[in-house]
Tab-separated table of C-alpha atoms in Angstrom:
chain	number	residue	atom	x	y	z
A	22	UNK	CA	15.201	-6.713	-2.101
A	23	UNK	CA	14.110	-8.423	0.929
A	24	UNK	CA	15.418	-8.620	4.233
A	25	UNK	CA	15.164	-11.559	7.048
A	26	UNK	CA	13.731	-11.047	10.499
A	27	UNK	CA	14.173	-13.286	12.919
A	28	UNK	CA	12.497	-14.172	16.041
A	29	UNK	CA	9.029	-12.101	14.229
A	30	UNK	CA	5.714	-13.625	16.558
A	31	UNK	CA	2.567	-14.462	14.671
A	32	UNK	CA	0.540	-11.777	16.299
A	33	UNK	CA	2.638	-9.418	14.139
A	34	UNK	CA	2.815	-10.970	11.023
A	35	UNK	CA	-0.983	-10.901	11.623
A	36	UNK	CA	-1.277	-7.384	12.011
A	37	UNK	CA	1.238	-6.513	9.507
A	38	UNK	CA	-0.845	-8.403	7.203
A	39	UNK	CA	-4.099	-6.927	8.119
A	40	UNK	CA	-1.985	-3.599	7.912
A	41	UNK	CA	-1.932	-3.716	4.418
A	42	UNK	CA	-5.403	-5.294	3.188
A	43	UNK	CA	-6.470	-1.836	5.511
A	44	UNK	CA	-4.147	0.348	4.021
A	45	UNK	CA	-2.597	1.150	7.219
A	46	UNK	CA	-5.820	1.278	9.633
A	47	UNK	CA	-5.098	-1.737	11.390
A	48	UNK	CA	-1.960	-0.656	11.790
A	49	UNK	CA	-2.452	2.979	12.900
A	50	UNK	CA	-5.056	1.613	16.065
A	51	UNK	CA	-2.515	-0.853	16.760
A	52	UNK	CA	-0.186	1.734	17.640
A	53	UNK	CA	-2.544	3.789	19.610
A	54	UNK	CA	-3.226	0.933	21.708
A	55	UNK	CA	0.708	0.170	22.075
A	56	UNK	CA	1.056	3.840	22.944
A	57	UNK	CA	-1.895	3.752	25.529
A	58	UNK	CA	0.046	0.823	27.071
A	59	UNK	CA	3.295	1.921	27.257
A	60	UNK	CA	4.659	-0.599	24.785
A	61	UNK	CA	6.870	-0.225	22.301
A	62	UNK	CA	6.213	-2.364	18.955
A	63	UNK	CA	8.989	-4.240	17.620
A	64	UNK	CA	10.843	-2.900	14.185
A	65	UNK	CA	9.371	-5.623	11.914
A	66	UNK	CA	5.900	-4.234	13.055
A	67	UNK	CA	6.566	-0.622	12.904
A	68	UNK	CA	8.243	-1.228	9.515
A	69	UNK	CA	4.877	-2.683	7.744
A	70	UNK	CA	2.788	-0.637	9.262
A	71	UNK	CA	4.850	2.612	8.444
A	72	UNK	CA	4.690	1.243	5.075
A	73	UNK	CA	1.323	0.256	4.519
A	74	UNK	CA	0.649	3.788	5.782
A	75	UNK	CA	2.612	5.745	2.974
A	76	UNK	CA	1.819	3.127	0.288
A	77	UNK	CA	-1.651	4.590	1.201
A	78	UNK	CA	-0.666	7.874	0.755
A	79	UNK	CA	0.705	7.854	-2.214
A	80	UNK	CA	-1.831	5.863	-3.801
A	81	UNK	CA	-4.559	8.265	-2.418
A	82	UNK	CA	-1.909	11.219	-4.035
A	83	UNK	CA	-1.881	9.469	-7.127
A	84	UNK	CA	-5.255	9.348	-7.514
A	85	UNK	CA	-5.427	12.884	-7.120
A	86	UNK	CA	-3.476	14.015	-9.318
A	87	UNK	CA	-4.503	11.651	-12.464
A	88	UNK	CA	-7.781	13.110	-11.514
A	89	UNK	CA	-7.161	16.783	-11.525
A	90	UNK	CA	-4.851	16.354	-14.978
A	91	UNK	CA	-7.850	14.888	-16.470
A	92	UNK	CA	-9.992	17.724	-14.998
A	93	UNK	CA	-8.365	20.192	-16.473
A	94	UNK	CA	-7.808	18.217	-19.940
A	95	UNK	CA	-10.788	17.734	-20.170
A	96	UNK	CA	-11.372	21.741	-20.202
A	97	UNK	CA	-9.132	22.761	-23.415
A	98	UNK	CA	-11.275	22.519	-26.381
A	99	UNK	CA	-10.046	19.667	-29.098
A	100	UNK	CA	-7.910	18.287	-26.390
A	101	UNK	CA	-11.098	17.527	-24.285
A	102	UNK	CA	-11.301	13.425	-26.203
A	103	UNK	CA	-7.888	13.001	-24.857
A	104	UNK	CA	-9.110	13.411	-21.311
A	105	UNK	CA	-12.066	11.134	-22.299
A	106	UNK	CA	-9.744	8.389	-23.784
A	107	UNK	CA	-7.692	8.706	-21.052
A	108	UNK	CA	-10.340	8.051	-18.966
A	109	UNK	CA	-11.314	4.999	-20.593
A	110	UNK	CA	-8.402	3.862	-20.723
A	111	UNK	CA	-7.961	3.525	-17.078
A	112	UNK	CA	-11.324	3.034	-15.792
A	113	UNK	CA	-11.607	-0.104	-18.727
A	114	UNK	CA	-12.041	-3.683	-16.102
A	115	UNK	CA	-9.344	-6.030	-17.212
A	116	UNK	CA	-10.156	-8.866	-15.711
A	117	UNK	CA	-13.862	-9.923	-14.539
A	118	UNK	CA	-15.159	-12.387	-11.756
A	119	UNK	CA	-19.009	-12.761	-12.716
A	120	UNK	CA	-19.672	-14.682	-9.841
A	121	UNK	CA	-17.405	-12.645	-7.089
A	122	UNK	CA	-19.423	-9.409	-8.794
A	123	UNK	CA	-15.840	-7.895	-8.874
A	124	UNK	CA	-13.910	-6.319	-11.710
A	125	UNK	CA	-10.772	-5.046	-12.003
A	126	UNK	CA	-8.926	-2.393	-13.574
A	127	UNK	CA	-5.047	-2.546	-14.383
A	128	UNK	CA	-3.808	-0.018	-11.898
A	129	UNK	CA	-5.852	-2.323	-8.979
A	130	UNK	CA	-4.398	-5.447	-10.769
A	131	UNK	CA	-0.857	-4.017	-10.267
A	132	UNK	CA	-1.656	-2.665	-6.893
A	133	UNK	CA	-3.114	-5.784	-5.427
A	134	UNK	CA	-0.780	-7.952	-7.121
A	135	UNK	CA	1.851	-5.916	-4.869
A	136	UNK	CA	-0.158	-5.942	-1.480
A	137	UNK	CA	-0.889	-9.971	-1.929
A	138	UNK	CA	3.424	-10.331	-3.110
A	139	UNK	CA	3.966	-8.205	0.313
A	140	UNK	CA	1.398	-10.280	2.684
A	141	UNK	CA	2.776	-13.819	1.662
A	142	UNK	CA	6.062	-12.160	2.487
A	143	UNK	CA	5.071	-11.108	6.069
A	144	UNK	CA	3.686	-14.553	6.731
A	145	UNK	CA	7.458	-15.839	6.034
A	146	UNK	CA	8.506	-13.022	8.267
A	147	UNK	CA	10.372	-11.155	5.496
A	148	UNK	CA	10.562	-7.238	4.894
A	149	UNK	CA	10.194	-6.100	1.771
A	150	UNK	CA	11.533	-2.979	-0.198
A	151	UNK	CA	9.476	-1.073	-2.359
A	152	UNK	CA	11.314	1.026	-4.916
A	153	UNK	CA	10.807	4.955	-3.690
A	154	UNK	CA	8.228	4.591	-1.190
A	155	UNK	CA	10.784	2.410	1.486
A	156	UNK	CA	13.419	4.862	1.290
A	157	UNK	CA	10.866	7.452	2.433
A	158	UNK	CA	9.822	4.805	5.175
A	159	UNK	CA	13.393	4.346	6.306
A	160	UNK	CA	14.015	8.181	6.748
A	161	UNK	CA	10.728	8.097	9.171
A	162	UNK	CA	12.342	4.900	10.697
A	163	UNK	CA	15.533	5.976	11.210
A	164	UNK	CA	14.709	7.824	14.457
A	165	UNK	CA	13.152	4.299	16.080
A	166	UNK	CA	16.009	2.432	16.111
């Protein structure tokens, strides 16, 4: 689902933008600074950057986890090649660029697939939903109306 904003300046698309490709760094010194000047950043800002922020999180979460399930996987006896295939399965580079020197995996596929949908979305000024991780970002929002 997306949702219009109007009146959005290019200075925060920018930053939005930048938001994201830094999972949420760019965005979390961008509100130090507003708070150090006693600004307050407009909702189409504070919405991406919240976002970028927790789509961070979980992806640092989900890590995490997939790691310690194969951790302790990998510790059962006869169970330990499932941990191993497993393994394989998601560390195996989908799609190559030889002369970038960059590989990619299926999980980064999807995940920059998503961040690249979300930036050419910001440039047009829109906001976008993502399933689960918004609603979280709209309770945190709710109280900056």
């Amino acid at each position: 689902m997306q949702h219009n904003s109007q009146n959005v300046l290019p200075i925060e698309k920018i930053i939005s933008a930048f938001s994201y490709i830094t999972m949420g760094i760019v965005g979390f010194i961008w509100i130090i600074i507003a708070y150090l000047m006693k600004k307050r950043l407009k909702y189409f800002l504070m919405y991406n950057i919240v976002q970028s922020m927790i789509i961070a999180i979980f992806l640092a979460i989900f890590k995490l986890v997939i790691d310690i399930i194969l951790s302790i996987i990998s510790l059962i006896p006869f169970v330990d090649f499932i941990a191993a295939l497993l393994n394989i399965i998601i560390s195996f580079k989908i799609l190559s660029i030889p002369f970038l020197h960059m590989s990619f995996t299926l999980i980064e596929l999807f995940i920059y697939s998503l961040l690249i949908y979300i930036i050419w979305g910001i440039t047009l000024g829109r906001m976008f939903y993502v399933p689960f991780l918004t609603g979280i970002m709209q309770k945190i929002m709710k109280s900056y109306n």
